[in-house]
Amino acid sequence: MHTLAYETPTPEQMKQAMAKAQGKLLIVDFDETLWLRNSTESFLAHARPAPLAAAILRGLDLTRPWRIIGGRRRARDYRDWIRVLAIATLMPWTLRRWARIAPKLGRTFSNTGLEQLMTASNPARTVIVSNGYTVIIAPLLEGYPEPRPQLVAASLMSGWKWRRAGKLANTEAVFDALLLDGATVVTDHEDDAELLARVGNGLLCVWPEARYERAFAKCDT
């Protein structure tokens, strides 16, 4: 049985672990890694009026249309996409509101410790590769100092395709194989195990300040 191999440094060990990124490609996850919250859930949580947004999301959780479309096996690939698309379609002003408030949120929950490590490692190129959505993450990055990393993420209209392909396949579609051979990947999620094992320096690190906060979770209690 093939074992996926990558490092699992603590935040305190990351400086040494990231030294291999010097002069090479550095790929960083966004949610709960470079940003200490989940961008999709934060976008949904900031939809207003909140009672309407909560009702829409609650209705989706009850009916579970992602299971109808993808079946039990693929439901996860569709869930976030359907939730975001529903809010963006039924409450279209939410995208404009998000564009206004996201830059401040971007800095409020930025992982400054990782940012400093990224700068110190002096990579040739830094890219965010995320299973989140460009329309949500890009405004958050507006609050980050220049030069900002390139963003590679899902589109709103075809987000399900991105999820179904998987982060490894999506990354390989963008970057040359030789670049990936020497690349460093930093993520907090074991779902990225194949990508971590694919590159020369895969780093799985969980940041203690990171939080996953489901949108309107208090409304369900």
PDB file of C-alpha atoms in Angstrom:
ATOM      1  CA  MET A   1       0.000   0.000   0.000  1.00  0.00           C
ATOM      2  CA  HIS A   2       1.393   3.400  -1.011  1.00  0.00           C
ATOM      3  CA  THR A   3       1.849   5.824   1.878  1.00  0.00           C
ATOM      4  CA  LEU A   4       1.508   9.543   1.235  1.00  0.00           C
ATOM      5  CA  ALA A   5       4.613  11.272   2.615  1.00  0.00           C
ATOM      6  CA  TYR A   6       4.782  14.833   3.893  1.00  0.00           C
ATOM      7  CA  GLU A   7       5.901  16.732   6.992  1.00  0.00           C
ATOM      8  CA  THR A   8       3.677  17.809   9.886  1.00  0.00           C
ATOM      9  CA  PRO A   9       5.609  20.613  11.581  1.00  0.00           C
ATOM     10  CA  THR A  10       4.217  22.680  14.422  1.00  0.00           C
ATOM     11  CA  PRO A  11       3.946  26.448  13.880  1.00  0.00           C
ATOM     12  CA  GLU A  12       7.178  26.789  15.874  1.00  0.00           C
ATOM     13  CA  GLN A  13       8.972  24.426  13.473  1.00  0.00           C
ATOM     14  CA  MET A  14       7.743  26.095  10.306  1.00  0.00           C
ATOM     15  CA  LYS A  15      10.672  28.496   9.871  1.00  0.00           C
ATOM     16  CA  GLN A  16      13.091  25.655   9.306  1.00  0.00           C
ATOM     17  CA  ALA A  17      10.566  23.627   7.325  1.00  0.00           C
ATOM     18  CA  MET A  18       9.898  26.491   4.911  1.00  0.00           C
ATOM     19  CA  ALA A  19      13.576  27.175   4.204  1.00  0.00           C
ATOM     20  CA  LYS A  20      13.346  24.832   1.203  1.00  0.00           C
ATOM     21  CA  ALA A  21      10.994  27.311  -0.477  1.00  0.00           C
ATOM     22  CA  GLN A  22      13.828  29.764  -1.166  1.00  0.00           C
ATOM     23  CA  GLY A  23      14.013  30.544  -4.860  1.00  0.00           C
ATOM     24  CA  LYS A  24      11.215  28.104  -5.682  1.00  0.00           C
ATOM     25  CA  LEU A  25       7.441  27.941  -5.983  1.00  0.00           C
ATOM     26  CA  LEU A  26       5.512  28.357  -2.730  1.00  0.00           C
ATOM     27  CA  ILE A  27       1.870  27.238  -2.734  1.00  0.00           C
ATOM     28  CA  VAL A  28      -0.247  28.248   0.256  1.00  0.00           C
ATOM     29  CA  ASP A  29      -3.757  27.220   1.238  1.00  0.00           C
ATOM     30  CA  PHE A  30      -6.058  30.088   2.202  1.00  0.00           C
ATOM     31  CA  ASP A  31      -8.838  29.017   4.573  1.00  0.00           C
ATOM     32  CA  GLU A  32      -7.575  28.471   8.113  1.00  0.00           C
ATOM     33  CA  THR A  33      -4.001  28.747   6.846  1.00  0.00           C
ATOM     34  CA  LEU A  34      -3.087  32.132   5.356  1.00  0.00           C
ATOM     35  CA  TRP A  35      -6.462  33.397   6.582  1.00  0.00           C
ATOM     36  CA  LEU A  36      -7.494  32.179  10.019  1.00  0.00           C
ATOM     37  CA  ARG A  37     -11.167  31.727   9.204  1.00  0.00           C
ATOM     38  CA  ASN A  38     -13.169  29.955   6.490  1.00  0.00           C
ATOM     39  CA  SER A  39     -13.846  32.352   3.620  1.00  0.00           C
ATOM     40  CA  THR A  40     -16.994  30.593   2.382  1.00  0.00           C
ATOM     41  CA  GLU A  41     -18.648  30.493   5.800  1.00  0.00           C
ATOM     42  CA  SER A  42     -17.632  34.086   6.502  1.00  0.00           C
ATOM     43  CA  PHE A  43     -19.177  35.269   3.228  1.00  0.00           C
ATOM     44  CA  LEU A  44     -22.424  33.474   4.034  1.00  0.00           C
ATOM     45  CA  ALA A  45     -22.440  34.760   7.622  1.00  0.00           C
ATOM     46  CA  HIS A  46     -22.167  38.371   6.449  1.00  0.00           C
ATOM     47  CA  ALA A  47     -25.195  38.180   4.151  1.00  0.00           C
ATOM     48  CA  ARG A  48     -27.897  40.675   5.154  1.00  0.00           C
ATOM     49  CA  PRO A  49     -30.655  40.644   6.178  1.00  0.00           C
ATOM     50  CA  ALA A  50     -29.343  37.841   8.344  1.00  0.00           C
ATOM     51  CA  PRO A  51     -32.743  36.190   9.019  1.00  0.00           C
ATOM     52  CA  LEU A  52     -33.335  35.778   5.283  1.00  0.00           C
ATOM     53  CA  ALA A  53     -29.870  34.348   4.659  1.00  0.00           C
ATOM     54  CA  ALA A  54     -30.190  31.988   7.617  1.00  0.00           C
ATOM     55  CA  ALA A  55     -33.587  30.810   6.363  1.00  0.00           C
ATOM     56  CA  ILE A  56     -32.214  30.102   2.880  1.00  0.00           C
ATOM     57  CA  LEU A  57     -29.280  28.127   4.243  1.00  0.00           C
ATOM     58  CA  ARG A  58     -31.502  26.272   6.696  1.00  0.00           C
ATOM     59  CA  GLY A  59     -33.837  25.322   3.865  1.00  0.00           C
ATOM     60  CA  LEU A  60     -30.919  23.976   1.873  1.00  0.00           C
ATOM     61  CA  ASP A  61     -29.674  21.950   4.840  1.00  0.00           C
ATOM     62  CA  LEU A  62     -33.134  20.422   5.241  1.00  0.00           C
ATOM     63  CA  THR A  63     -33.652  19.567   1.570  1.00  0.00           C
ATOM     64  CA  ARG A  64     -30.006  18.704   0.776  1.00  0.00           C
ATOM     65  CA  PRO A  65     -30.140  19.316  -2.977  1.00  0.00           C
ATOM     66  CA  TRP A  66     -26.447  18.409  -3.198  1.00  0.00           C
ATOM     67  CA  ARG A  67     -27.382  14.794  -2.508  1.00  0.00           C
ATOM     68  CA  ILE A  68     -29.898  14.837  -5.345  1.00  0.00           C
ATOM     69  CA  ILE A  69     -27.289  16.209  -7.749  1.00  0.00           C
ATOM     70  CA  GLY A  70     -24.186  14.362  -6.599  1.00  0.00           C
ATOM     71  CA  GLY A  71     -25.509  11.444  -4.600  1.00  0.00           C
ATOM     72  CA  ARG A  72     -24.169  10.602  -1.164  1.00  0.00           C
ATOM     73  CA  ARG A  73     -20.670  10.000  -2.496  1.00  0.00           C
ATOM     74  CA  ARG A  74     -20.311  13.332  -4.298  1.00  0.00           C
ATOM     75  CA  ALA A  75     -22.586  15.510  -2.155  1.00  0.00           C
ATOM     76  CA  ARG A  76     -19.619  17.229  -0.530  1.00  0.00           C
ATOM     77  CA  ASP A  77     -18.413  18.468  -3.917  1.00  0.00           C
ATOM     78  CA  TYR A  78     -21.663  20.376  -4.435  1.00  0.00           C
ATOM     79  CA  ARG A  79     -22.707  21.564  -0.976  1.00  0.00           C
ATOM     80  CA  ASP A  80     -20.684  24.763  -0.581  1.00  0.00           C
ATOM     81  CA  TRP A  81     -21.158  25.658  -4.235  1.00  0.00           C
ATOM     82  CA  ILE A  82     -24.962  25.413  -3.970  1.00  0.00           C
ATOM     83  CA  ARG A  83     -25.027  27.393  -0.715  1.00  0.00           C
ATOM     84  CA  VAL A  84     -22.894  30.225  -2.104  1.00  0.00           C
ATOM     85  CA  LEU A  85     -24.724  30.276  -5.430  1.00  0.00           C
ATOM     86  CA  ALA A  86     -28.104  30.406  -3.662  1.00  0.00           C
ATOM     87  CA  ILE A  87     -27.140  33.439  -1.574  1.00  0.00           C
ATOM     88  CA  ALA A  88     -25.483  35.183  -4.528  1.00  0.00           C
ATOM     89  CA  THR A  89     -28.561  34.580  -6.706  1.00  0.00           C
ATOM     90  CA  LEU A  90     -31.388  35.204  -4.231  1.00  0.00           C
ATOM     91  CA  MET A  91     -29.571  38.025  -2.413  1.00  0.00           C
ATOM     92  CA  PRO A  92     -27.388  39.517  -5.187  1.00  0.00           C
ATOM     93  CA  TRP A  93     -26.471  42.614  -3.172  1.00  0.00           C
ATOM     94  CA  THR A  94     -24.437  40.341  -0.897  1.00  0.00           C
ATOM     95  CA  LEU A  95     -21.540  40.223  -3.364  1.00  0.00           C
ATOM     96  CA  ARG A  96     -21.353  44.044  -3.433  1.00  0.00           C
ATOM     97  CA  ARG A  97     -21.524  44.235   0.337  1.00  0.00           C
ATOM     98  CA  TRP A  98     -18.823  41.603   0.641  1.00  0.00           C
ATOM     99  CA  ALA A  99     -16.529  43.549  -1.676  1.00  0.00           C
ATOM    100  CA  ARG A 100     -16.845  46.536   0.695  1.00  0.00           C
ATOM    101  CA  ILE A 101     -16.273  44.769   3.999  1.00  0.00           C
ATOM    102  CA  ALA A 102     -13.898  41.968   3.006  1.00  0.00           C
ATOM    103  CA  PRO A 103     -10.606  43.939   2.908  1.00  0.00           C
ATOM    104  CA  LYS A 104     -10.930  44.823   6.598  1.00  0.00           C
ATOM    105  CA  LEU A 105     -11.861  41.245   7.467  1.00  0.00           C
ATOM    106  CA  GLY A 106      -8.874  40.098   5.454  1.00  0.00           C
ATOM    107  CA  ARG A 107      -6.464  41.913   7.733  1.00  0.00           C
ATOM    108  CA  THR A 108      -8.383  41.206  10.938  1.00  0.00           C
ATOM    109  CA  PHE A 109      -7.971  37.453  10.556  1.00  0.00           C
ATOM    110  CA  SER A 110      -4.731  37.316   8.583  1.00  0.00           C
ATOM    111  CA  ASN A 111      -2.092  34.838   9.690  1.00  0.00           C
ATOM    112  CA  THR A 112       0.683  37.355  10.240  1.00  0.00           C
ATOM    113  CA  GLY A 113       3.017  34.690  11.586  1.00  0.00           C
ATOM    114  CA  LEU A 114       2.789  32.716   8.359  1.00  0.00           C
ATOM    115  CA  GLU A 115       3.102  35.903   6.312  1.00  0.00           C
ATOM    116  CA  GLN A 116       6.405  36.648   8.026  1.00  0.00           C
ATOM    117  CA  LEU A 117       7.632  33.113   7.369  1.00  0.00           C
ATOM    118  CA  MET A 118       6.656  33.417   3.718  1.00  0.00           C
ATOM    119  CA  THR A 119       8.642  36.628   3.371  1.00  0.00           C
ATOM    120  CA  ALA A 120      11.649  35.170   5.186  1.00  0.00           C
ATOM    121  CA  SER A 121      11.696  32.042   3.014  1.00  0.00           C
ATOM    122  CA  ASN A 122      12.127  34.245  -0.089  1.00  0.00           C
ATOM    123  CA  PRO A 123      10.353  32.066  -2.671  1.00  0.00           C
ATOM    124  CA  ALA A 124      10.596  32.828  -6.368  1.00  0.00           C
ATOM    125  CA  ARG A 125       6.814  32.865  -6.603  1.00  0.00           C
ATOM    126  CA  THR A 126       3.975  32.642  -4.084  1.00  0.00           C
ATOM    127  CA  VAL A 127       0.549  31.365  -5.095  1.00  0.00           C
ATOM    128  CA  ILE A 128      -2.611  30.731  -3.118  1.00  0.00           C
ATOM    129  CA  VAL A 129      -4.383  27.575  -4.279  1.00  0.00           C
ATOM    130  CA  SER A 130      -7.772  27.214  -2.640  1.00  0.00           C
ATOM    131  CA  ASN A 131     -10.949  25.178  -2.902  1.00  0.00           C
ATOM    132  CA  GLY A 132     -12.756  28.395  -2.047  1.00  0.00           C
ATOM    133  CA  TYR A 133     -14.155  30.900  -4.533  1.00  0.00           C
ATOM    134  CA  THR A 134     -12.286  33.653  -6.330  1.00  0.00           C
ATOM    135  CA  VAL A 135     -15.182  36.097  -5.926  1.00  0.00           C
ATOM    136  CA  ILE A 136     -14.988  35.616  -2.145  1.00  0.00           C
ATOM    137  CA  ILE A 137     -11.235  35.364  -1.557  1.00  0.00           C
ATOM    138  CA  ALA A 138     -10.052  38.135  -3.904  1.00  0.00           C
ATOM    139  CA  PRO A 139     -11.771  40.918  -1.885  1.00  0.00           C
ATOM    140  CA  LEU A 140     -10.216  39.552   1.312  1.00  0.00           C
ATOM    141  CA  LEU A 141      -6.779  39.785  -0.298  1.00  0.00           C
ATOM    142  CA  GLU A 142      -7.389  43.470  -1.031  1.00  0.00           C
ATOM    143  CA  GLY A 143      -6.604  44.034   2.630  1.00  0.00           C
ATOM    144  CA  TYR A 144      -3.207  42.352   2.354  1.00  0.00           C
ATOM    145  CA  PRO A 145      -0.038  44.361   1.684  1.00  0.00           C
ATOM    146  CA  GLU A 146       1.600  44.384  -1.728  1.00  0.00           C
ATOM    147  CA  PRO A 147       2.901  42.318  -3.387  1.00  0.00           C
ATOM    148  CA  ARG A 148      -0.056  39.978  -2.962  1.00  0.00           C
ATOM    149  CA  PRO A 149       0.157  36.313  -3.888  1.00  0.00           C
ATOM    150  CA  GLN A 150      -1.443  35.115  -7.098  1.00  0.00           C
ATOM    151  CA  LEU A 151      -4.824  33.470  -6.460  1.00  0.00           C
ATOM    152  CA  VAL A 152      -5.902  30.189  -8.027  1.00  0.00           C
ATOM    153  CA  ALA A 153      -9.396  29.231  -6.864  1.00  0.00           C
ATOM    154  CA  ALA A 154     -12.825  28.097  -8.035  1.00  0.00           C
ATOM    155  CA  SER A 155     -15.168  30.238 -10.097  1.00  0.00           C
ATOM    156  CA  LEU A 156     -18.666  30.855  -8.776  1.00  0.00           C
ATOM    157  CA  MET A 157     -20.447  29.369 -11.770  1.00  0.00           C
ATOM    158  CA  SER A 158     -18.409  26.169 -12.031  1.00  0.00           C
ATOM    159  CA  GLY A 159     -17.262  25.628  -8.470  1.00  0.00           C
ATOM    160  CA  TRP A 160     -18.575  22.085  -8.446  1.00  0.00           C
ATOM    161  CA  LYS A 161     -16.226  21.144 -11.277  1.00  0.00           C
ATOM    162  CA  TRP A 162     -13.278  22.449  -9.277  1.00  0.00           C
ATOM    163  CA  ARG A 163     -14.233  20.410  -6.230  1.00  0.00           C
ATOM    164  CA  ARG A 164     -14.833  17.262  -8.255  1.00  0.00           C
ATOM    165  CA  ALA A 165     -11.441  17.533  -9.956  1.00  0.00           C
ATOM    166  CA  GLY A 166      -9.630  17.933  -6.643  1.00  0.00           C
ATOM    167  CA  LYS A 167      -6.863  20.287  -5.588  1.00  0.00           C
ATOM    168  CA  LEU A 168      -4.039  18.141  -6.956  1.00  0.00           C
ATOM    169  CA  ALA A 169      -5.504  17.985 -10.466  1.00  0.00           C
ATOM    170  CA  ASN A 170      -6.353  21.691 -10.410  1.00  0.00           C
ATOM    171  CA  THR A 171      -2.818  22.547  -9.330  1.00  0.00           C
ATOM    172  CA  GLU A 172      -1.246  20.306 -11.966  1.00  0.00           C
ATOM    173  CA  ALA A 173      -3.380  22.038 -14.599  1.00  0.00           C
ATOM    174  CA  VAL A 174      -1.756  25.378 -13.729  1.00  0.00           C
ATOM    175  CA  PHE A 175       1.872  24.568 -12.929  1.00  0.00           C
ATOM    176  CA  ASP A 176       4.604  22.756 -14.827  1.00  0.00           C
ATOM    177  CA  ALA A 177       5.626  19.372 -13.414  1.00  0.00           C
ATOM    178  CA  LEU A 178       9.201  20.524 -12.790  1.00  0.00           C
ATOM    179  CA  LEU A 179       7.954  23.494 -10.774  1.00  0.00           C
ATOM    180  CA  LEU A 180       5.856  21.198  -8.618  1.00  0.00           C
ATOM    181  CA  ASP A 181       8.778  18.826  -8.109  1.00  0.00           C
ATOM    182  CA  GLY A 182      10.620  21.528  -6.172  1.00  0.00           C
ATOM    183  CA  ALA A 183       7.623  23.361  -4.747  1.00  0.00           C
ATOM    184  CA  THR A 184       6.626  23.855  -1.130  1.00  0.00           C
ATOM    185  CA  VAL A 185       2.961  23.486  -0.163  1.00  0.00           C
ATOM    186  CA  VAL A 186       1.600  24.810   3.143  1.00  0.00           C
ATOM    187  CA  THR A 187      -1.884  23.746   4.218  1.00  0.00           C
ATOM    188  CA  ASP A 188      -3.803  22.817   7.350  1.00  0.00           C
ATOM    189  CA  HIS A 189      -6.024  20.166   5.795  1.00  0.00           C
ATOM    190  CA  GLU A 190      -5.454  16.434   5.400  1.00  0.00           C
ATOM    191  CA  ASP A 191      -7.774  16.532   2.375  1.00  0.00           C
ATOM    192  CA  ASP A 192      -4.762  18.024   0.574  1.00  0.00           C
ATOM    193  CA  ALA A 193      -2.680  14.898   1.236  1.00  0.00           C
ATOM    194  CA  GLU A 194      -2.213  14.041  -2.452  1.00  0.00           C
ATOM    195  CA  LEU A 195      -0.948  17.541  -3.244  1.00  0.00           C
ATOM    196  CA  LEU A 196       1.316  17.517  -0.191  1.00  0.00           C
ATOM    197  CA  ALA A 197       2.844  14.243  -1.343  1.00  0.00           C
ATOM    198  CA  ARG A 198       3.207  15.419  -4.946  1.00  0.00           C
ATOM    199  CA  VAL A 199       5.537  18.342  -4.264  1.00  0.00           C
ATOM    200  CA  GLY A 200       9.093  18.368  -2.992  1.00  0.00           C
ATOM    201  CA  ASN A 201       8.224  19.913   0.369  1.00  0.00           C
ATOM    202  CA  GLY A 202       4.713  19.284   1.661  1.00  0.00           C
ATOM    203  CA  LEU A 203       3.942  20.906   5.023  1.00  0.00           C
ATOM    204  CA  LEU A 204       0.750  20.134   6.955  1.00  0.00           C
ATOM    205  CA  CYS A 205       0.479  22.615   9.817  1.00  0.00           C
ATOM    206  CA  VAL A 206      -2.533  23.397  12.001  1.00  0.00           C
ATOM    207  CA  TRP A 207      -2.537  26.947  13.369  1.00  0.00           C
ATOM    208  CA  PRO A 208      -3.949  27.289  16.903  1.00  0.00           C
ATOM    209  CA  GLU A 209      -5.557  30.652  16.124  1.00  0.00           C
ATOM    210  CA  ALA A 210      -7.533  29.251  13.178  1.00  0.00           C
ATOM    211  CA  ARG A 211     -11.274  28.711  13.563  1.00  0.00           C
ATOM    212  CA  TYR A 212     -13.950  27.098  11.417  1.00  0.00           C
ATOM    213  CA  GLU A 213     -17.160  28.966  12.236  1.00  0.00           C
ATOM    214  CA  ARG A 214     -20.241  27.753  10.373  1.00  0.00           C
ATOM    215  CA  ALA A 215     -22.507  30.524   9.139  1.00  0.00           C
ATOM    216  CA  PHE A 216     -25.528  31.126  11.385  1.00  0.00           C
ATOM    217  CA  ALA A 217     -24.693  28.117  13.545  1.00  0.00           C
ATOM    218  CA  LYS A 218     -26.309  29.829  16.546  1.00  0.00           C
ATOM    219  CA  CYS A 219     -29.598  29.995  14.649  1.00  0.00           C
ATOM    220  CA  ASP A 220     -29.709  26.180  14.606  1.00  0.00           C
ATOM    221  CA  THR A 221     -29.537  25.835  18.383  1.00  0.00           C
TER     222      THR A 221
END
